[in-house]
Coordinates of C-alpha atoms in Angstrom, one line a residue:
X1 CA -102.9 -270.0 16.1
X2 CA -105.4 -272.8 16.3
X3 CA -105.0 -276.5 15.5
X4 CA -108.7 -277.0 15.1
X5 CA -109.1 -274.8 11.8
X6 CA -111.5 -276.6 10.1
X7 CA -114.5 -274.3 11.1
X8 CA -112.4 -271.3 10.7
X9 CA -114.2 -270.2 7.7
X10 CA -117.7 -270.4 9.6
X11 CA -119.1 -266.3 10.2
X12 CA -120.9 -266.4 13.3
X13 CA -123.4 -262.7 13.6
X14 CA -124.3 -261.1 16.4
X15 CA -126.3 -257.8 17.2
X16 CA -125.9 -255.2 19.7
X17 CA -122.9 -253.5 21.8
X18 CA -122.9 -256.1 24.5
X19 CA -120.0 -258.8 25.4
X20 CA -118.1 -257.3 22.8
X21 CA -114.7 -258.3 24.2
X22 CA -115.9 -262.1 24.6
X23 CA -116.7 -261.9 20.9
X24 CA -113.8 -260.8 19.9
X25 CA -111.3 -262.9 22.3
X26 CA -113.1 -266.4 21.1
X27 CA -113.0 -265.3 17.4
X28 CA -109.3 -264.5 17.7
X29 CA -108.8 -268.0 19.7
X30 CA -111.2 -270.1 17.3
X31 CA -110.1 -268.4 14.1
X32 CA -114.1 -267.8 12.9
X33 CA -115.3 -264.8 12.0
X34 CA -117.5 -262.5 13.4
X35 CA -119.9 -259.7 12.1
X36 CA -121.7 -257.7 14.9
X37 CA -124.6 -255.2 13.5
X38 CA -126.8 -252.5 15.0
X39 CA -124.3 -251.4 18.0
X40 CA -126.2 -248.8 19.5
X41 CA -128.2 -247.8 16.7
X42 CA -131.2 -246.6 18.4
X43 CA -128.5 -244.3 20.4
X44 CA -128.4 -240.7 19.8
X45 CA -124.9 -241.1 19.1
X46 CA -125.0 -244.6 17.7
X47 CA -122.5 -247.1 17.3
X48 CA -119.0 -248.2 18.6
X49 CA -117.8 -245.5 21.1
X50 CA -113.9 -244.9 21.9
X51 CA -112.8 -247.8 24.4
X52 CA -114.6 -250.1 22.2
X53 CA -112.1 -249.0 18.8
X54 CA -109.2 -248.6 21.5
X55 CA -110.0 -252.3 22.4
X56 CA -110.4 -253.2 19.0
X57 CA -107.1 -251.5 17.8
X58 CA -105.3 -253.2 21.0
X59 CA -106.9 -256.4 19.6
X60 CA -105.2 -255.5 15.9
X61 CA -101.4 -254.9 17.7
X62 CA -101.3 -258.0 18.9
X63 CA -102.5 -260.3 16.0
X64 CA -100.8 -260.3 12.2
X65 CA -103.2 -260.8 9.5
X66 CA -106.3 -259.4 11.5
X67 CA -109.2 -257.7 8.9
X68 CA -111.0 -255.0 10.4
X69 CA -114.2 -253.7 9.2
X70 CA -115.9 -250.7 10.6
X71 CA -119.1 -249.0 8.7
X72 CA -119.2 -245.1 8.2
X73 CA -121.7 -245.0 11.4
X74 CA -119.6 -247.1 13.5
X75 CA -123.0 -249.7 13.6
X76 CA -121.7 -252.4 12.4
X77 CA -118.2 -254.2 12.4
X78 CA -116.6 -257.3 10.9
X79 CA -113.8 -259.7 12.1
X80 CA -111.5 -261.7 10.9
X81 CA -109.1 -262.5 12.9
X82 CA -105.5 -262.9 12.0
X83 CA -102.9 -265.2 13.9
X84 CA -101.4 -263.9 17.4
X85 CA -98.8 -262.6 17.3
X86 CA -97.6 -261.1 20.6
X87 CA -94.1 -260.0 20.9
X88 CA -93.7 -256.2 22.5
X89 CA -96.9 -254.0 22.6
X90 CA -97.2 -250.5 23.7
X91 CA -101.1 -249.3 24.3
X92 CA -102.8 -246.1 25.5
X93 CA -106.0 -247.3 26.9
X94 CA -108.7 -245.1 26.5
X95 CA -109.6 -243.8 30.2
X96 CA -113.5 -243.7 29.8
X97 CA -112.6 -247.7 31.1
X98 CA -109.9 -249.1 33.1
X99 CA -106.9 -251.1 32.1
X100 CA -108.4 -254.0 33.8
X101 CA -111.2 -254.0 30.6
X102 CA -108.1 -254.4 27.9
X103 CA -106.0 -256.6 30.8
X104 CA -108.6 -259.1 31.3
X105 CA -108.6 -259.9 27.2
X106 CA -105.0 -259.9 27.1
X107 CA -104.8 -262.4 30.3
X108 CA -107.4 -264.8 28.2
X109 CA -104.9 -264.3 24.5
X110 CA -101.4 -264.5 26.2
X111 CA -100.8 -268.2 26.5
X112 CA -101.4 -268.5 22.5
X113 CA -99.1 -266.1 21.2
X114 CA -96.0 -267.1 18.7
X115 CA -93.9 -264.5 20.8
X116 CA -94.5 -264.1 25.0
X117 CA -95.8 -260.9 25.2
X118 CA -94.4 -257.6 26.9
X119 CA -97.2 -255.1 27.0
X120 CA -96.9 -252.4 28.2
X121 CA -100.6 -250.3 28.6
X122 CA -101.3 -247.3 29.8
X123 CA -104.8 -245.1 31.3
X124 CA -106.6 -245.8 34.1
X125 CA -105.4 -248.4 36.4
X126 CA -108.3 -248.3 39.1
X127 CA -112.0 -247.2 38.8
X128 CA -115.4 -248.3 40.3
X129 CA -116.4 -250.1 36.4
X130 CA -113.4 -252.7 35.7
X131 CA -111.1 -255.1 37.7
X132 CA -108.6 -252.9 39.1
X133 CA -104.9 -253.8 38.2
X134 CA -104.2 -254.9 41.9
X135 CA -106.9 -257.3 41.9
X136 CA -105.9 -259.0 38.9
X137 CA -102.7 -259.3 40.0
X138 CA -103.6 -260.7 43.5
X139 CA -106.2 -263.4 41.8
X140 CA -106.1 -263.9 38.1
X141 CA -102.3 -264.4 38.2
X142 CA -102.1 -267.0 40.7
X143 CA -105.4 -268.7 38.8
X144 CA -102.9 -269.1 35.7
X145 CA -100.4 -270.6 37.2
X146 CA -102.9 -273.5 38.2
X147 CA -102.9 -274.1 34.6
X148 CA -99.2 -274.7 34.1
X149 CA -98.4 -270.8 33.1
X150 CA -95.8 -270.8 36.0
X151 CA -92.3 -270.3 35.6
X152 CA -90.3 -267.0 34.4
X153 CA -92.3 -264.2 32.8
X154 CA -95.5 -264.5 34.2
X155 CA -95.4 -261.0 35.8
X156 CA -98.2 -257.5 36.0
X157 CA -96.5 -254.5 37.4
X158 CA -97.9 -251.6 38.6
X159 CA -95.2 -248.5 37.4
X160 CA -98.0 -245.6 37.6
X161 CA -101.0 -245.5 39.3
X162 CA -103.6 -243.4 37.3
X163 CA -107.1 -242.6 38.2
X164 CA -110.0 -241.8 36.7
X165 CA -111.1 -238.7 34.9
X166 CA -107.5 -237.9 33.6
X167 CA -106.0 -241.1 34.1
X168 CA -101.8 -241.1 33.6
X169 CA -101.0 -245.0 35.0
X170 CA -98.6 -247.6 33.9
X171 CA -98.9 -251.3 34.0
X172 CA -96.3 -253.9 32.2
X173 CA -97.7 -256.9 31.3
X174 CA -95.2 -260.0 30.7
X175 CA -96.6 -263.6 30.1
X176 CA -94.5 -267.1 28.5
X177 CA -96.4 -268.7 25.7
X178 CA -97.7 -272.6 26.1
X179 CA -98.0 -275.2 23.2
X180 CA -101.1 -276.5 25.8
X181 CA -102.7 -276.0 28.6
X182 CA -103.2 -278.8 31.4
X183 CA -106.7 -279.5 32.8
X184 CA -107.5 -278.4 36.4
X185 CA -109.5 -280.0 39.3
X186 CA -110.8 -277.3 41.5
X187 CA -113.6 -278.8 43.6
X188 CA -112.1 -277.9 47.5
X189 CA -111.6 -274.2 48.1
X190 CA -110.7 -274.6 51.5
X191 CA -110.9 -272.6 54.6
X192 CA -109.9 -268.9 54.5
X193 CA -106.7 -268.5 56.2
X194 CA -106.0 -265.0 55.4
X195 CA -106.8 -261.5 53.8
X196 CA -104.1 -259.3 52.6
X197 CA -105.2 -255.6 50.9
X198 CA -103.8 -253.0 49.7
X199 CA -105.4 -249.1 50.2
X200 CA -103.6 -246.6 47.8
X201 CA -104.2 -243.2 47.8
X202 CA -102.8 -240.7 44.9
X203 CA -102.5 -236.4 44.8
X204 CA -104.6 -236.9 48.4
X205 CA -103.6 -237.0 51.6
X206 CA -101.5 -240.2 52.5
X207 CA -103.6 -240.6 55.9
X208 CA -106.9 -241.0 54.0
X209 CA -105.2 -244.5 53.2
X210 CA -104.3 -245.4 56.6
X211 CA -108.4 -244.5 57.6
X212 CA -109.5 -247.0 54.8
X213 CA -106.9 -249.9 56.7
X214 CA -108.4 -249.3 60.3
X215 CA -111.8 -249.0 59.1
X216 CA -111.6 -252.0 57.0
X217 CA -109.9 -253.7 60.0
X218 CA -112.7 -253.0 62.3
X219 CA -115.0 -255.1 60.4
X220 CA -112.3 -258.3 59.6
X221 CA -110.9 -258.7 63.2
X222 CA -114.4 -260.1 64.0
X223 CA -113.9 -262.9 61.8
X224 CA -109.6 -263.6 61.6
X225 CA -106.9 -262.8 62.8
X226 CA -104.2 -262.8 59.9
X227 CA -104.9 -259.4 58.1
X228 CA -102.1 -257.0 56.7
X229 CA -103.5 -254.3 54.1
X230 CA -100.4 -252.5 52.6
X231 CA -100.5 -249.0 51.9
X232 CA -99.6 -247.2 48.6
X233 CA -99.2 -243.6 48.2
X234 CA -97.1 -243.0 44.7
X235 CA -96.1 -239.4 44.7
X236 CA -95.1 -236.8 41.4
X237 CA -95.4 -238.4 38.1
X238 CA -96.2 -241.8 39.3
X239 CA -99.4 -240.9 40.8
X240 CA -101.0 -240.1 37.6
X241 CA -103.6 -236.9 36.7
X242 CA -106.3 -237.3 39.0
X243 CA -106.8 -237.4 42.9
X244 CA -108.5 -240.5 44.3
X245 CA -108.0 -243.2 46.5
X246 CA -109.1 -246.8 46.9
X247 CA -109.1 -250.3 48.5
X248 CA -108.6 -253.9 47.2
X249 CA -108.8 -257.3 49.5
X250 CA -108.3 -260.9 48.5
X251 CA -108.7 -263.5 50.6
X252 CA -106.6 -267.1 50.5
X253 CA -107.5 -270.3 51.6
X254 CA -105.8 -272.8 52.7
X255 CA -106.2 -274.7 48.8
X256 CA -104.7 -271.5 47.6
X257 CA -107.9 -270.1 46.7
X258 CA -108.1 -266.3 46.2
X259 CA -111.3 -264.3 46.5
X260 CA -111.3 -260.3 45.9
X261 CA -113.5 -257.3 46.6
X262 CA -112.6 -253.6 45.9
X263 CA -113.9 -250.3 45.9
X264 CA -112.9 -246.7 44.4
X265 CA -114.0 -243.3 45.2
X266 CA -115.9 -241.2 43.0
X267 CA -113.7 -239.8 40.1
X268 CA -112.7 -236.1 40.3
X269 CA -116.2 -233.9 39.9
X270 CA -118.9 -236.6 39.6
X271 CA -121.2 -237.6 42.4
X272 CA -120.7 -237.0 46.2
X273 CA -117.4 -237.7 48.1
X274 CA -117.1 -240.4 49.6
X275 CA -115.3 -240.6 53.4
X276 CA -112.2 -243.3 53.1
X277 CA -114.2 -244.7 57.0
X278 CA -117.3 -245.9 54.9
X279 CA -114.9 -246.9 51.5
X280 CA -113.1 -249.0 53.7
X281 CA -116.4 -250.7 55.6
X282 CA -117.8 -251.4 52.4
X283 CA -115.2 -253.0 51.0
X284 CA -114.6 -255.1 53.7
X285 CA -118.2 -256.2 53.6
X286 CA -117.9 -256.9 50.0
X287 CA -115.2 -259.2 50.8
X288 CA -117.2 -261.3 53.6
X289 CA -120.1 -261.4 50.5
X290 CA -117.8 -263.2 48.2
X291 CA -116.5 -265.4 50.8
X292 CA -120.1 -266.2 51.6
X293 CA -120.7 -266.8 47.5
X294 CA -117.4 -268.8 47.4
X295 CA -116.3 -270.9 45.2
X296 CA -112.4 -272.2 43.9
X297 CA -112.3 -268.8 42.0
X298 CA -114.4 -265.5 42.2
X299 CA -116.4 -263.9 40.7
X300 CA -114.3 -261.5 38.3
X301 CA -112.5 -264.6 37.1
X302 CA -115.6 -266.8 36.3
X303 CA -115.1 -266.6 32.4
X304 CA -111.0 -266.9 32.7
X305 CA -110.7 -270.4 33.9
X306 CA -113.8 -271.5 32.1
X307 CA -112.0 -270.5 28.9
X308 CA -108.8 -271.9 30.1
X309 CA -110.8 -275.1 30.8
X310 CA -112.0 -275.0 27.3
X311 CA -108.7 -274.6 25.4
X312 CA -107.3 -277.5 27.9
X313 CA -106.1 -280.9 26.7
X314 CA -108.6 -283.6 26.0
X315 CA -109.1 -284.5 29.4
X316 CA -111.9 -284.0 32.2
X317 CA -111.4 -280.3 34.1
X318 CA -113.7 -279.8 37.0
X319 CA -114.1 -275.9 39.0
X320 CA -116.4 -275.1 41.5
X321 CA -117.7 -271.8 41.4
X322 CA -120.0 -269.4 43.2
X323 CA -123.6 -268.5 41.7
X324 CA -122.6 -267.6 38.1
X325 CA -122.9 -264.1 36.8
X326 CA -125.2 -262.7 33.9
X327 CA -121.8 -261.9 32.0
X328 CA -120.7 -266.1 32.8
X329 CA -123.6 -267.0 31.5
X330 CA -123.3 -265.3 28.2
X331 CA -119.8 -266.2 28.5
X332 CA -120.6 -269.7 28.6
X333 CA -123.3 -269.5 25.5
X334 CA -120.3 -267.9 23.1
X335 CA -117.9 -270.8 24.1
X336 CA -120.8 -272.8 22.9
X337 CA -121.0 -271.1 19.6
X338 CA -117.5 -270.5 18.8
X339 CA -115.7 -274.2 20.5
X340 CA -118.8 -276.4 20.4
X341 CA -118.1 -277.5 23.7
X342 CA -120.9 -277.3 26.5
X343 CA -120.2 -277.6 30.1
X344 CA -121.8 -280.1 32.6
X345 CA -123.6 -277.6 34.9
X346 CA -124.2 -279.3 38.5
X347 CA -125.8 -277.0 41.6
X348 CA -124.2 -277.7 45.2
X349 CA -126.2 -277.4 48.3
X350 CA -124.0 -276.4 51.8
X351 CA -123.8 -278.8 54.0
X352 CA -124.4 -277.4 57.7
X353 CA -120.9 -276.3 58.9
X354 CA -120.0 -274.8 55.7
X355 CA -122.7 -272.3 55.5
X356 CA -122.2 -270.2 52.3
X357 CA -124.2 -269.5 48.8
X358 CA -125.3 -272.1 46.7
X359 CA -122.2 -273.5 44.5
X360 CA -122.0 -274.9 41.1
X361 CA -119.7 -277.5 39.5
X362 CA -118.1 -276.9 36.4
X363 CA -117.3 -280.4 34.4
X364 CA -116.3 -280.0 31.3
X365 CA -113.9 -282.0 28.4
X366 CA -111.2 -279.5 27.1
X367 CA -111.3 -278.8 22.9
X368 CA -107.8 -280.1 23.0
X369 CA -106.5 -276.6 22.0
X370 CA -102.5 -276.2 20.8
X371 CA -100.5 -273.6 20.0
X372 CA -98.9 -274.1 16.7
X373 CA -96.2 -271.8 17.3
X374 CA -94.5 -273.3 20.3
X375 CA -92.7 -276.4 19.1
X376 CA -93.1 -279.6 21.2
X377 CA -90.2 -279.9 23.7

């Protein structure tokens, strides 16, 4: 629930299937509606296709009041959202995309709910499209805390791991609600200090997750000492419906900045298999690219704190973050359209001794954003 209502009864239209959940998360947030035509219609099976109305029904349990509009062809859909609601949710997730793709929305909602939420979703928890589950819980989770959502009940739990095609995980979801949110200065990342992992392995061998830790070790050693990757082999029903096996890294710095890489293998029957040696090499390599992009958050969690600098109080909140990516950028042009606020967009050159990617600073003033629910103190 929004103090700023008075645009509420604007109808902002879109076309086309992309950034659907950004759509969606603002309009809920801003309170405007939102009327998205010609999703897929040049498809031979056009329109919205089953994550997309599992989204859009997760989107419906958590709200009260929410109007839904979906034509005959599924090509065109209206919003209007309702207030959030929050509370206790259960969800089966559709497993054609991860939980992370339902997760990351709820992440960007829970702060503003009348009731902290307890969700509790279920589907895939790791695959090679979406943040996996681990991830998020290793970077995005730390992230809110920087924005005063510390405290009891802040908590992702993995109780199944499920991979893709059949899918079969668990992941409970707690988070306290906040009447606001306090601005953030995150200009210094630091200097990594060290990487922790985790390679989990389910209805496979459990060895093929020790191979993904040495071979992802051979690699890191070169560069710092301080590496433990934890291994996770769930067995019976925990372990889902599917065989696979996977790696996720994050590294901190010494500012308590966390950047991630991960990797999946190929679900069960599509494309080659991969060997956990080369899974775990090219994970590890994805995680010296994001340190070399850098930045005080990375790259999967771009668009959270921009939003959560948005919704801040009416104060100055800086971030510097790594080059920005195409789905930031759009990211940023809906937070234009739906909170009017625009973001100072300054580009960083290295100096010498900090070699890395070119950086950007985010400045920007937050909208000043309450929660009407949560009574003042």
């Amino acid at each position: 629930m929004c103090s700023n209502n008075n645009m509420a009864s604007q109808c902002l239209t879109y076309e086309g299937c992309n950034f659907l959940r950004q759509r969606l998360v603002l309009s809920t947030l801003s309170g405007k509606r939102v009327k998205i035509r010609n999703i897929r219609y040049k498809d031979d099976n056009p329109g919205l296709r089953d994550f997309e109305a599992s989204f859009i029904r997760l989107m419906d349990k958590i709200t009260n009041g929410t109007r839904i509009e979906i034509n005959q062809t599924g090509t065109a859909l209206f919003y209007q959202p309702g207030l959030l609601y929050g509370g206790t949710v259960e969800h089966d997730c559709n497993p054609q995309r991860s939980i992370g793709y339902y997760l990351e929305a709820l992440l960007a909602l829970a702060p503003f709910m009348k009731n902290p939420i307890r969700a509790v979703l279920r589907g895939v928890t790791n695959d090679q499209k979406d943040p996996s589950v681990d991830t998020l819980k290793a970077t995005a989770v730390p992230l809110m805390k920087k924005f005063g959502l510390d405290g009891e009940g802040l908590e992702l739990k993995i109780v199944k791991r499920g991979m893709p095609p059949g899918g079969g995980g668990e992941v409970l979801f707690t988070c306290p609600v906040r009447r606001c949110i306090k601005p953030v200065q995150l200009t210094d990342p630091g200097k990594i200090k060290r990487i922790r992992g985790m390679a989990y392995s389910v209805r496979v061998s459990p060895q093929i997750a020790n191979r993904i830790v040495d071979s992802a070790r051979s690699i890191l050693n070169k560069f710092i000492p301080d590496i433990y990757i934890y291994t996770d082999h769930m067995k019976g029903a925990s372990s889902g419906k599917s065989p696979g096996f996977g790696l996720s890294l994050v590294a901190e710095t010494t500012n308590g900045t966390f950047l991630s890489a991960e990797m999946a293998s190929n679900p069960q029957g599509q494309g080659d298999p991969v060997l956990p040696e080369e899974l775990g090499k090219t994970c590890a390599k994805l995680l010296l690219e994001e340190i070399y992009r850098g930045g005080c958050v990375d790259s999967i969690n771009q668009s959270l704190v921009l939003l959560y600098m948005t919704l801040g109080q009416q104060d100055v909140s800086k971030a510097l973050l790594g080059p920005l990516s195409p789905y930031t950028i759009e990211f940023l042009r809906h937070i234009r359209d739906f909170f009017q606020i625009m973001f100072k967009i300054e580009t960083q050159k290295q100096e010498e001794e900090q070699k890395g990617g070119e950086k950007v600073l985010m400045t920007c003033v937050g909208a000043g954003y309450s929660n009407l629910s949560k009574p003042l103190k």
